Tab-separated table of C-alpha atoms in Angstrom:
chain	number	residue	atom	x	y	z
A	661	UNK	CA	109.478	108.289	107.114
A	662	UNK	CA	107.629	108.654	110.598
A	663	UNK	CA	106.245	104.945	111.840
A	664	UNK	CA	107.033	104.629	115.149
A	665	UNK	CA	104.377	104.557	117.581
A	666	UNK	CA	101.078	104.328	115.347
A	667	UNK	CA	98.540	105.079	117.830
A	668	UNK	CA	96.117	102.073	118.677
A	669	UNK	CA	92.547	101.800	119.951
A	670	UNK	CA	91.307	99.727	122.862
A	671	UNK	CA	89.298	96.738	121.810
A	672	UNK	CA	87.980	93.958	124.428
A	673	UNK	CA	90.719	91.539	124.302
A	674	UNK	CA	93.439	93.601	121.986
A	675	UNK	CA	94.659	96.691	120.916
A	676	UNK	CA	94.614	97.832	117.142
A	677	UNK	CA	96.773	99.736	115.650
A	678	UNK	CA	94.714	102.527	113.288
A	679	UNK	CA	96.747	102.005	110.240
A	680	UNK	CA	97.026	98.386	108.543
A	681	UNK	CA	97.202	96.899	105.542
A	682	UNK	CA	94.055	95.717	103.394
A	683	UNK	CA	94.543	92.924	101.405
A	684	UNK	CA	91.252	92.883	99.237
A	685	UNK	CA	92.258	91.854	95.753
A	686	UNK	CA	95.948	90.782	96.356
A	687	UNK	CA	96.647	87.353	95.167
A	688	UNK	CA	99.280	84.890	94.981
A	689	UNK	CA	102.709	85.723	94.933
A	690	UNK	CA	101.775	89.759	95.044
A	691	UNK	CA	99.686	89.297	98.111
A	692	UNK	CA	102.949	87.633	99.951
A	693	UNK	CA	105.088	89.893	98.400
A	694	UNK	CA	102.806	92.845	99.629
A	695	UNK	CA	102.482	91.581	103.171
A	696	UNK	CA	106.527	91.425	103.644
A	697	UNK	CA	106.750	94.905	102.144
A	698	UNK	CA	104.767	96.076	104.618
A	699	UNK	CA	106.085	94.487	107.997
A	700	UNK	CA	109.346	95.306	106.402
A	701	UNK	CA	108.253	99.077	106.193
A	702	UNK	CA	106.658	99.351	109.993
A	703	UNK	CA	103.089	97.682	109.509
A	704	UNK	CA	101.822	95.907	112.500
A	705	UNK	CA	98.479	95.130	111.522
A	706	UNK	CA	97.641	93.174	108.687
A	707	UNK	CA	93.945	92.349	107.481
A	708	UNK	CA	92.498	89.550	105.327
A	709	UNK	CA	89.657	87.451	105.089
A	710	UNK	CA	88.986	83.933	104.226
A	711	UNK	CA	86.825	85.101	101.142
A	712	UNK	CA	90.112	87.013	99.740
A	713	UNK	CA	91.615	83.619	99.125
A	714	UNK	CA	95.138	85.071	100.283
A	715	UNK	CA	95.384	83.586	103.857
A	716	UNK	CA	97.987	81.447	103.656
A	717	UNK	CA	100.251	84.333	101.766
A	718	UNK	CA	99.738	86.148	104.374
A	719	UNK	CA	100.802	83.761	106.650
A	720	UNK	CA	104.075	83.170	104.388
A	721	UNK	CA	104.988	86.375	104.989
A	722	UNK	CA	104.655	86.734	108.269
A	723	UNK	CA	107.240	83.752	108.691
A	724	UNK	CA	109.218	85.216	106.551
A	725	UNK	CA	109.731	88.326	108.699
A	726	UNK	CA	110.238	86.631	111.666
A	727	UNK	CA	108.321	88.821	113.510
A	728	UNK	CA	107.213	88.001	117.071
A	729	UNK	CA	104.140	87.028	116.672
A	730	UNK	CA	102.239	89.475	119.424
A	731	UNK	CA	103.632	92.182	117.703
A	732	UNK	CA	101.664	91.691	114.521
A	733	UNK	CA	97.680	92.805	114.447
A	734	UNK	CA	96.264	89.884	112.086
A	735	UNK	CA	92.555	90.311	111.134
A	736	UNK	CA	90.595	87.667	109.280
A	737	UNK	CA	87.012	87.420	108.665
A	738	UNK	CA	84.359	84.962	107.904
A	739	UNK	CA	82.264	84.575	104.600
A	740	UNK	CA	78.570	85.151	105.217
A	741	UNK	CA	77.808	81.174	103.566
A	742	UNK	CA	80.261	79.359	105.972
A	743	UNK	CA	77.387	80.587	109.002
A	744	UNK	CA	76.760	77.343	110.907
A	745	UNK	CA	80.670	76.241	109.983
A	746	UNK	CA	82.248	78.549	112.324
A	747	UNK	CA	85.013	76.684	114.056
A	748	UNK	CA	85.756	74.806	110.778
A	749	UNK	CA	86.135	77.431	109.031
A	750	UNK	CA	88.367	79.238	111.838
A	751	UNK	CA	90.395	76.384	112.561
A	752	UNK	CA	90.668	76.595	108.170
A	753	UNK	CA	92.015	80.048	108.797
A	754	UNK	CA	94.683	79.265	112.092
A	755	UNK	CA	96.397	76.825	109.640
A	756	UNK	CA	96.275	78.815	106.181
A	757	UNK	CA	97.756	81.639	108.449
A	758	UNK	CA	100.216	80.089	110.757
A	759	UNK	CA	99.114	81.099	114.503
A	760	UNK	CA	97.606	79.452	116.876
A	761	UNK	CA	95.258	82.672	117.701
A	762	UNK	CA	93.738	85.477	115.671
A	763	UNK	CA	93.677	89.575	117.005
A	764	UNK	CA	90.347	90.027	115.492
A	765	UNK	CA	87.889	88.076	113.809
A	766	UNK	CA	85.205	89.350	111.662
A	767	UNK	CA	81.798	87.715	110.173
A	768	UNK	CA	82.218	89.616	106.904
A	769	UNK	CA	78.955	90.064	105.980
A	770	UNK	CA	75.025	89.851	107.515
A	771	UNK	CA	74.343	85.584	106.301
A	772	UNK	CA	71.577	86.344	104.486
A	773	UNK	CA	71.303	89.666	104.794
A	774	UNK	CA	70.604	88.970	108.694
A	775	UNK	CA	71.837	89.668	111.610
A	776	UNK	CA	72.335	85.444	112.630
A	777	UNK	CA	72.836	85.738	116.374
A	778	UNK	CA	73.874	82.209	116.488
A	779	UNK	CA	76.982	83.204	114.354
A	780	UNK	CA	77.380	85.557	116.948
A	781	UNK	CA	77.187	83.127	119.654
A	782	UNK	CA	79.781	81.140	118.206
A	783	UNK	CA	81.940	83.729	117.888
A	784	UNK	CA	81.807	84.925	121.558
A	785	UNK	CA	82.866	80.961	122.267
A	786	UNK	CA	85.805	81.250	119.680
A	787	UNK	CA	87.363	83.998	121.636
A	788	UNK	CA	86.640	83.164	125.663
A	789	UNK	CA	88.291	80.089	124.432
A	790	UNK	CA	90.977	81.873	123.055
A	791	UNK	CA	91.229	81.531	119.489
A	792	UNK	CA	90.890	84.892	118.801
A	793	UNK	CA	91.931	87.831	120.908
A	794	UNK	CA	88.436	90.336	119.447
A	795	UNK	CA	85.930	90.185	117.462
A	796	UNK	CA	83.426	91.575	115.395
A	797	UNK	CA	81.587	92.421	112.379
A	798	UNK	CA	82.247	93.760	108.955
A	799	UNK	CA	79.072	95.736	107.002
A	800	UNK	CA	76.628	95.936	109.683
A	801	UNK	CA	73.779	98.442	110.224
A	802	UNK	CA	73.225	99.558	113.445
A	803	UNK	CA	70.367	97.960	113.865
A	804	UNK	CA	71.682	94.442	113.124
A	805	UNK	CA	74.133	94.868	115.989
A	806	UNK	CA	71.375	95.756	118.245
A	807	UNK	CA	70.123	92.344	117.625
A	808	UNK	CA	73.175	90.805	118.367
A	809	UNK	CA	73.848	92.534	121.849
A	810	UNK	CA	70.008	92.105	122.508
A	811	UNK	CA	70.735	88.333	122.145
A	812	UNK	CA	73.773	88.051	123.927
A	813	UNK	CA	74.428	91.230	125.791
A	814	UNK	CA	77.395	91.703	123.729
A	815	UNK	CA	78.344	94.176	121.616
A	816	UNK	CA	81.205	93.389	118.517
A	817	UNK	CA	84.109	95.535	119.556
A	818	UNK	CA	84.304	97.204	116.138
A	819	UNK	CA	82.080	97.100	112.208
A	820	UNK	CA	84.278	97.154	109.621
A	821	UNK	CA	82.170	99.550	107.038
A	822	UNK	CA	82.909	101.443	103.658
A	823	UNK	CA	84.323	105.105	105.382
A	824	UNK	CA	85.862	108.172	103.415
A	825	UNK	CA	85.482	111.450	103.253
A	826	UNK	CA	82.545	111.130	100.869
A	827	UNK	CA	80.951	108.786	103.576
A	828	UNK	CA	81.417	110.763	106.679
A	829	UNK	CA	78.253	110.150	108.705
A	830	UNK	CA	78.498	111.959	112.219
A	831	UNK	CA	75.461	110.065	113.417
A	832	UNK	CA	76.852	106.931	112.259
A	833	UNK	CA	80.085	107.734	114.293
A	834	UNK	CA	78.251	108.007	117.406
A	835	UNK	CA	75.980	105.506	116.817
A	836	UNK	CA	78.440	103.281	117.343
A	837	UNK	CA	80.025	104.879	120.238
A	838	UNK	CA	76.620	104.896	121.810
A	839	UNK	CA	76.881	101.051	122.004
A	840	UNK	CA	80.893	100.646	122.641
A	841	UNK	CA	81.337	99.583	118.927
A	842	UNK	CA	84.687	101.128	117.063
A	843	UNK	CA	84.447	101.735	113.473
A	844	UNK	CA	86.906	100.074	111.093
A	845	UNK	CA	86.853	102.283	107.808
A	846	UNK	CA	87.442	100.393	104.276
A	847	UNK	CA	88.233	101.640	100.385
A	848	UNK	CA	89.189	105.205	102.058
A	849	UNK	CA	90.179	106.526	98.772
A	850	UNK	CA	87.021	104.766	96.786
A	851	UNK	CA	84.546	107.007	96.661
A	852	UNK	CA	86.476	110.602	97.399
A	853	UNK	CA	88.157	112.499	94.805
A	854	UNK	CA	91.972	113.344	95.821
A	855	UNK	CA	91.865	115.801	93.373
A	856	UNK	CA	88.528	117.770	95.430
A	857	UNK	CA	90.482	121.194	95.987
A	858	UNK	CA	89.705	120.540	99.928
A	859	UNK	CA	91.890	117.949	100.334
A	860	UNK	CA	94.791	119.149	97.924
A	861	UNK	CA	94.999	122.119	99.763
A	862	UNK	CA	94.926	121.209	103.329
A	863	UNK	CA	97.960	118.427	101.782
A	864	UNK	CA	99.540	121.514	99.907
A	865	UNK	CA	99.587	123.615	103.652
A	866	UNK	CA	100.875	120.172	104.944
A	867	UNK	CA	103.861	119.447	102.582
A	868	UNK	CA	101.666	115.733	102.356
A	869	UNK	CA	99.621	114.076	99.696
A	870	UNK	CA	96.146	114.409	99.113
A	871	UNK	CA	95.742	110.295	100.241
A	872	UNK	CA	98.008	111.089	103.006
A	873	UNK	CA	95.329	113.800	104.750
A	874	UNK	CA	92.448	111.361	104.064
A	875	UNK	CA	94.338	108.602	105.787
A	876	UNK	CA	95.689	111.644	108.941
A	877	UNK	CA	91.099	112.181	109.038
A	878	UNK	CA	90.918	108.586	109.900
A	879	UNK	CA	93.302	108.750	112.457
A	880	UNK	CA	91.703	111.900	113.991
A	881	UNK	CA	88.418	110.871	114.018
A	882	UNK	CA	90.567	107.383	115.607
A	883	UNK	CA	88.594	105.463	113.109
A	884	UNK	CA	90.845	102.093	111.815
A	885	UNK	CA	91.403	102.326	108.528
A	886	UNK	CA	93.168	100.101	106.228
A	887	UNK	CA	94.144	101.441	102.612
A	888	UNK	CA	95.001	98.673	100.237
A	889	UNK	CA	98.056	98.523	97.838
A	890	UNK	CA	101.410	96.451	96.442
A	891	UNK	CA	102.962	98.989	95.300
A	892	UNK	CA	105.849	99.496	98.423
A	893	UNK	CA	106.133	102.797	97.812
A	894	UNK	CA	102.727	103.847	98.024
A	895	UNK	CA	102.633	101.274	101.051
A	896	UNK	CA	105.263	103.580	102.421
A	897	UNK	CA	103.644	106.624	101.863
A	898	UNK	CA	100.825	105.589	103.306
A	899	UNK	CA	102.034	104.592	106.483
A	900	UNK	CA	103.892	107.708	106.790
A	901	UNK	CA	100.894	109.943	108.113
A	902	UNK	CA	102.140	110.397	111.780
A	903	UNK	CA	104.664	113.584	111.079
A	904	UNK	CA	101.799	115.458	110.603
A	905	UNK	CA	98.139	116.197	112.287
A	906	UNK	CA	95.137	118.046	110.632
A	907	UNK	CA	93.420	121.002	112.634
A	908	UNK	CA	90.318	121.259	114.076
A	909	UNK	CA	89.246	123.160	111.065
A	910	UNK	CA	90.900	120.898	108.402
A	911	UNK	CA	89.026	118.030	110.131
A	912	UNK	CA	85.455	119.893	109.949
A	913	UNK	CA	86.321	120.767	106.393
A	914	UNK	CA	86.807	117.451	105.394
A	915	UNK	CA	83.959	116.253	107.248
A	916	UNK	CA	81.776	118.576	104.904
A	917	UNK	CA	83.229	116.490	101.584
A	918	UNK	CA	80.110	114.468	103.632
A	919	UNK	CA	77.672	116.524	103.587
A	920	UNK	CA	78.852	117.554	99.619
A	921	UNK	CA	78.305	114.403	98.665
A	922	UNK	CA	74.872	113.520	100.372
A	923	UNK	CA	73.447	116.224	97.476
Protein backbone atom coordinates (compact mmCIF):
# COMPACT_ATOMS: atom_id res chain seq x y z
CA UNK A 1 0.00 0.00 0.00
CA UNK A 2 1.37 3.58 -1.01
CA UNK A 3 0.64 6.27 2.06
CA UNK A 4 3.49 8.09 2.51
CA UNK A 5 3.48 11.60 1.70
CA UNK A 6 -0.36 12.37 0.96
CA UNK A 7 -0.10 15.63 -0.60
CA UNK A 8 -1.67 18.60 1.49
CA UNK A 9 -3.16 21.98 0.61
CA UNK A 10 -2.27 25.33 2.13
CA UNK A 11 -4.94 26.70 4.38
CA UNK A 12 -4.46 30.08 6.55
CA UNK A 13 -3.20 28.70 9.69
CA UNK A 14 -2.68 24.75 8.63
CA UNK A 15 -2.05 22.43 6.10
CA UNK A 16 -4.59 19.59 5.10
CA UNK A 17 -3.88 16.63 3.99
CA UNK A 18 -6.41 15.73 0.77
CA UNK A 19 -7.38 12.37 1.98
CA UNK A 20 -9.12 11.88 5.55
CA UNK A 21 -11.46 10.05 7.10
CA UNK A 22 -15.33 11.01 7.32
CA UNK A 23 -16.99 9.98 10.18
CA UNK A 24 -20.74 10.75 9.26
CA UNK A 25 -22.80 7.90 10.65
CA UNK A 26 -20.13 6.06 12.78
CA UNK A 27 -21.19 5.58 16.29
CA UNK A 28 -20.06 4.25 19.45
CA UNK A 29 -17.66 1.67 19.71
CA UNK A 30 -17.42 1.41 15.59
CA UNK A 31 -16.67 5.07 15.30
CA UNK A 32 -13.50 4.50 17.83
CA UNK A 33 -12.77 1.43 16.39
CA UNK A 34 -12.82 3.12 12.84
CA UNK A 35 -10.72 6.09 13.85
CA UNK A 36 -7.73 3.69 15.23
CA UNK A 37 -7.99 1.66 12.03
CA UNK A 38 -7.29 4.44 10.24
CA UNK A 39 -4.27 6.25 12.06
CA UNK A 40 -3.11 2.73 12.33
CA UNK A 41 -3.26 2.42 8.41
CA UNK A 42 -1.51 6.06 7.56
CA UNK A 43 -4.54 8.57 8.06
CA UNK A 44 -3.56 11.93 9.28
CA UNK A 45 -6.63 13.73 9.01
CA UNK A 46 -9.62 12.82 10.69
CA UNK A 47 -13.09 14.71 10.37
CA UNK A 48 -16.15 14.89 12.65
CA UNK A 49 -18.61 17.17 13.78
CA UNK A 50 -20.36 17.89 16.94
CA UNK A 51 -23.80 16.96 15.25
CA UNK A 52 -22.27 13.28 14.48
CA UNK A 53 -22.38 12.65 18.19
CA UNK A 54 -18.92 10.69 17.86
CA UNK A 55 -16.46 13.34 19.25
CA UNK A 56 -15.30 11.94 22.09
CA UNK A 57 -14.61 8.39 20.09
CA UNK A 58 -12.71 10.10 18.14
CA UNK A 59 -10.82 11.52 20.67
CA UNK A 60 -10.40 7.87 22.30
CA UNK A 61 -8.74 6.88 19.52
CA UNK A 62 -6.52 9.28 18.99
CA UNK A 63 -5.08 8.53 22.61
CA UNK A 64 -5.04 5.35 21.88
CA UNK A 65 -2.54 5.73 19.02
CA UNK A 66 -0.38 7.83 20.71
CA UNK A 67 0.11 9.89 17.99
CA UNK A 68 1.79 13.29 18.33
CA UNK A 69 -0.72 15.35 18.32
CA UNK A 70 0.49 17.96 15.33
CA UNK A 71 0.69 15.17 13.23
CA UNK A 72 -3.01 14.44 13.18
CA UNK A 73 -5.49 16.85 10.90
CA UNK A 74 -8.70 16.89 13.31
CA UNK A 75 -11.76 18.67 11.79
CA UNK A 76 -14.91 19.37 13.75
CA UNK A 77 -17.78 21.45 12.90
CA UNK A 78 -20.56 23.34 14.44
CA UNK A 79 -24.41 22.58 14.25
CA UNK A 80 -26.30 25.40 12.55
CA UNK A 81 -28.77 25.74 16.15
CA UNK A 82 -25.75 26.16 18.56
CA UNK A 83 -25.22 29.91 16.43
CA UNK A 84 -24.88 32.43 19.27
CA UNK A 85 -23.18 29.39 21.54
CA UNK A 86 -19.99 29.37 19.77
CA UNK A 87 -17.27 29.12 22.35
CA UNK A 88 -19.52 26.81 24.45
CA UNK A 89 -20.02 24.71 22.12
CA UNK A 90 -16.16 24.68 21.01
CA UNK A 91 -14.85 24.48 24.33
CA UNK A 92 -17.81 21.22 24.33
CA UNK A 93 -15.79 19.90 21.45
CA UNK A 94 -11.79 20.53 22.92
CA UNK A 95 -12.91 18.26 25.83
CA UNK A 96 -15.11 15.48 24.00
CA UNK A 97 -11.94 15.35 21.71
CA UNK A 98 -8.94 15.63 23.87
CA UNK A 99 -6.76 18.72 22.47
CA UNK A 100 -6.36 21.79 23.51
CA UNK A 101 -6.69 23.19 19.70
CA UNK A 102 -8.63 22.15 16.62
CA UNK A 103 -6.91 22.12 12.67
CA UNK A 104 -10.12 23.25 11.26
CA UNK A 105 -13.34 24.24 12.40
CA UNK A 106 -16.43 24.29 10.42
CA UNK A 107 -20.08 25.99 10.97
CA UNK A 108 -21.80 22.99 9.38
CA UNK A 109 -24.54 24.48 7.98
CA UNK A 110 -26.07 28.27 6.93
CA UNK A 111 -28.23 28.93 10.81
CA UNK A 112 -31.23 29.39 9.29
CA UNK A 113 -30.54 28.99 6.04
CA UNK A 114 -28.32 32.32 6.38
CA UNK A 115 -25.25 33.32 6.01
CA UNK A 116 -25.00 34.70 10.16
CA UNK A 117 -21.90 36.86 9.93
CA UNK A 118 -21.81 37.08 13.60
CA UNK A 119 -21.11 33.25 13.67
CA UNK A 120 -18.51 34.19 11.48
CA UNK A 121 -17.15 36.78 13.66
CA UNK A 122 -16.86 34.48 16.39
CA UNK A 123 -15.17 32.16 14.60
CA UNK A 124 -12.36 34.50 13.32
CA UNK A 125 -11.92 35.21 17.39
CA UNK A 126 -11.79 31.35 18.09
CA UNK A 127 -8.81 30.97 15.91
CA UNK A 128 -6.53 34.44 16.37
CA UNK A 129 -6.93 33.21 19.83
CA UNK A 130 -5.80 29.99 19.00
CA UNK A 131 -8.28 27.45 19.50
CA UNK A 132 -8.36 26.39 16.22
CA UNK A 133 -5.57 26.43 13.69
CA UNK A 134 -8.46 27.21 10.27
CA UNK A 135 -11.59 27.59 9.69
CA UNK A 136 -14.47 27.54 7.66
CA UNK A 137 -17.71 26.52 6.37
CA UNK A 138 -19.50 23.38 5.39
CA UNK A 139 -22.63 23.73 2.59
CA UNK A 140 -22.27 27.20 1.58
CA UNK A 141 -23.28 28.92 -1.70
CA UNK A 142 -21.09 31.25 -3.02
CA UNK A 143 -22.99 33.88 -2.39
CA UNK A 144 -23.34 33.32 1.38
CA UNK A 145 -19.56 33.51 1.65
CA UNK A 146 -19.58 36.74 -0.10
CA UNK A 147 -21.51 37.99 2.78
CA UNK A 148 -19.25 36.78 5.16
CA UNK A 149 -15.95 38.30 3.63
CA UNK A 150 -18.10 41.49 2.83
CA UNK A 151 -18.61 41.65 6.66
CA UNK A 152 -15.36 40.87 7.81
CA UNK A 153 -12.96 40.94 4.94
CA UNK A 154 -12.40 37.38 5.46
CA UNK A 155 -12.83 34.68 3.45
CA UNK A 156 -13.33 30.77 5.17
CA UNK A 157 -10.24 28.99 3.99
CA UNK A 158 -12.27 26.10 2.55
CA UNK A 159 -16.60 24.94 2.08
CA UNK A 160 -17.01 21.64 2.77
CA UNK A 161 -19.82 20.72 -0.08
CA UNK A 162 -21.41 17.43 -1.57
CA UNK A 163 -18.52 16.77 -4.66
CA UNK A 164 -18.33 13.63 -7.05
CA UNK A 165 -18.07 12.98 -10.28
CA UNK A 166 -21.80 13.43 -10.82
CA UNK A 167 -21.35 16.95 -9.15
CA UNK A 168 -18.41 18.29 -10.97
CA UNK A 169 -19.15 22.00 -11.42
CA UNK A 170 -16.10 23.81 -13.16
CA UNK A 171 -17.60 27.17 -12.32
CA UNK A 172 -18.13 26.18 -8.88
CA UNK A 173 -14.36 25.17 -8.71
CA UNK A 174 -13.27 28.51 -9.62
CA UNK A 175 -15.68 30.26 -7.92
CA UNK A 176 -14.10 29.47 -5.06
CA UNK A 177 -10.64 30.00 -6.17
CA UNK A 178 -11.76 33.41 -7.28
CA UNK A 179 -12.19 34.29 -3.55
CA UNK A 180 -9.15 32.08 -1.95
CA UNK A 181 -11.75 29.47 -0.70
CA UNK A 182 -10.58 25.53 -1.08
CA UNK A 183 -13.23 23.07 -1.64
CA UNK A 184 -13.64 20.15 0.76
CA UNK A 185 -15.63 17.39 -1.26
CA UNK A 186 -18.17 15.01 0.81
CA UNK A 187 -20.22 11.49 -0.03
CA UNK A 188 -17.69 11.13 -3.17
CA UNK A 189 -19.16 7.87 -4.03
CA UNK A 190 -23.02 9.09 -3.27
CA UNK A 191 -24.32 10.15 -6.16
CA UNK A 192 -21.81 8.48 -9.01
CA UNK A 193 -22.21 5.08 -10.23
CA UNK A 194 -18.79 2.97 -9.88
CA UNK A 195 -20.16 0.77 -12.19
CA UNK A 196 -20.50 3.99 -15.14
CA UNK A 197 -18.14 2.21 -17.81
CA UNK A 198 -15.92 5.62 -17.54
CA UNK A 199 -14.68 5.03 -14.41
CA UNK A 200 -14.28 1.09 -14.59
CA UNK A 201 -12.24 1.50 -17.41
CA UNK A 202 -9.88 4.23 -16.66
CA UNK A 203 -9.53 1.76 -13.04
CA UNK A 204 -9.24 -1.36 -15.44
CA UNK A 205 -6.09 0.69 -17.52
CA UNK A 206 -4.97 1.53 -13.89
CA UNK A 207 -4.84 -1.97 -12.22
CA UNK A 208 -7.18 0.27 -9.35
CA UNK A 209 -10.78 0.23 -8.33
CA UNK A 210 -13.44 2.13 -9.70
CA UNK A 211 -13.68 4.17 -5.94
CA UNK A 212 -10.03 4.34 -6.08
CA UNK A 213 -10.01 6.72 -9.53
CA UNK A 214 -12.89 8.80 -8.08
CA UNK A 215 -10.92 9.36 -4.92
CA UNK A 216 -7.15 9.88 -7.48
CA UNK A 217 -10.02 12.95 -9.41
CA UNK A 218 -10.21 14.54 -6.07
CA UNK A 219 -6.75 14.63 -5.56
CA UNK A 220 -6.08 16.02 -9.09
CA UNK A 221 -8.44 18.53 -9.12
CA UNK A 222 -6.54 19.00 -5.19
CA UNK A 223 -10.02 19.09 -3.90
CA UNK A 224 -10.12 17.47 0.03
CA UNK A 225 -12.09 14.77 0.07
CA UNK A 226 -13.02 12.51 2.80
CA UNK A 227 -14.73 9.03 1.92
CA UNK A 228 -16.42 7.48 4.88
CA UNK A 229 -16.17 3.77 6.03
CA UNK A 230 -15.36 1.02 9.07
CA UNK A 231 -14.67 -1.44 7.16
CA UNK A 232 -10.40 -1.39 7.49
CA UNK A 233 -10.01 -2.80 4.45
CA UNK A 234 -11.91 -0.58 2.40
CA UNK A 235 -10.28 2.19 4.73
CA UNK A 236 -7.10 0.78 3.31
CA UNK A 237 -7.99 0.77 -0.07
CA UNK A 238 -9.01 3.94 0.01
CA UNK A 239 -6.10 5.55 1.24
CA UNK A 240 -4.04 3.74 -1.16
CA UNK A 241 -4.64 6.16 -4.24
CA UNK A 242 -1.07 7.72 -4.39
CA UNK A 243 0.71 4.75 -6.63
CA UNK A 244 -1.17 5.93 -9.28
CA UNK A 245 -2.23 9.41 -11.15
CA UNK A 246 -5.06 9.88 -13.79
CA UNK A 247 -4.17 11.72 -17.18
CA UNK A 248 -5.13 14.77 -18.42
CA UNK A 249 -7.66 12.97 -20.47
CA UNK A 250 -8.93 10.55 -17.74
CA UNK A 251 -9.47 13.72 -15.64
CA UNK A 252 -11.60 15.58 -18.50
CA UNK A 253 -13.44 12.33 -18.97
CA UNK A 254 -14.48 12.11 -15.64
CA UNK A 255 -15.25 15.62 -15.43
CA UNK A 256 -17.95 14.94 -18.24
CA UNK A 257 -19.79 12.16 -15.72
CA UNK A 258 -20.76 16.19 -14.81
CA UNK A 259 -22.01 17.33 -17.52
CA UNK A 260 -23.91 13.54 -18.03
CA UNK A 261 -25.57 14.02 -15.17
CA UNK A 262 -26.78 17.76 -15.43
CA UNK A 263 -29.29 16.08 -18.37
Amino acid sequence: MTTAHMPTLALKGADIPLLGLGTWQSEGSEAELAVVAALELGYRHIDTATGYGNQAQVGRALATRGNDRDDIFVTTKLPPDHAGRERQTLMESLAELGTDHLDLWLVHWPPNGEATPSTWEAFIAARDEGLTRAIGVSNYSIAQIDELIAATGEAPAINQIPWSPSDFDADLLAAHAERGVRVEGYSPFKRTSLEDPTLVGIAEAHGVTPAQVVLRWHLEHEVVVIPKSTNRQRLATNLDVLGFSLTPDEVARIDGLGATADR
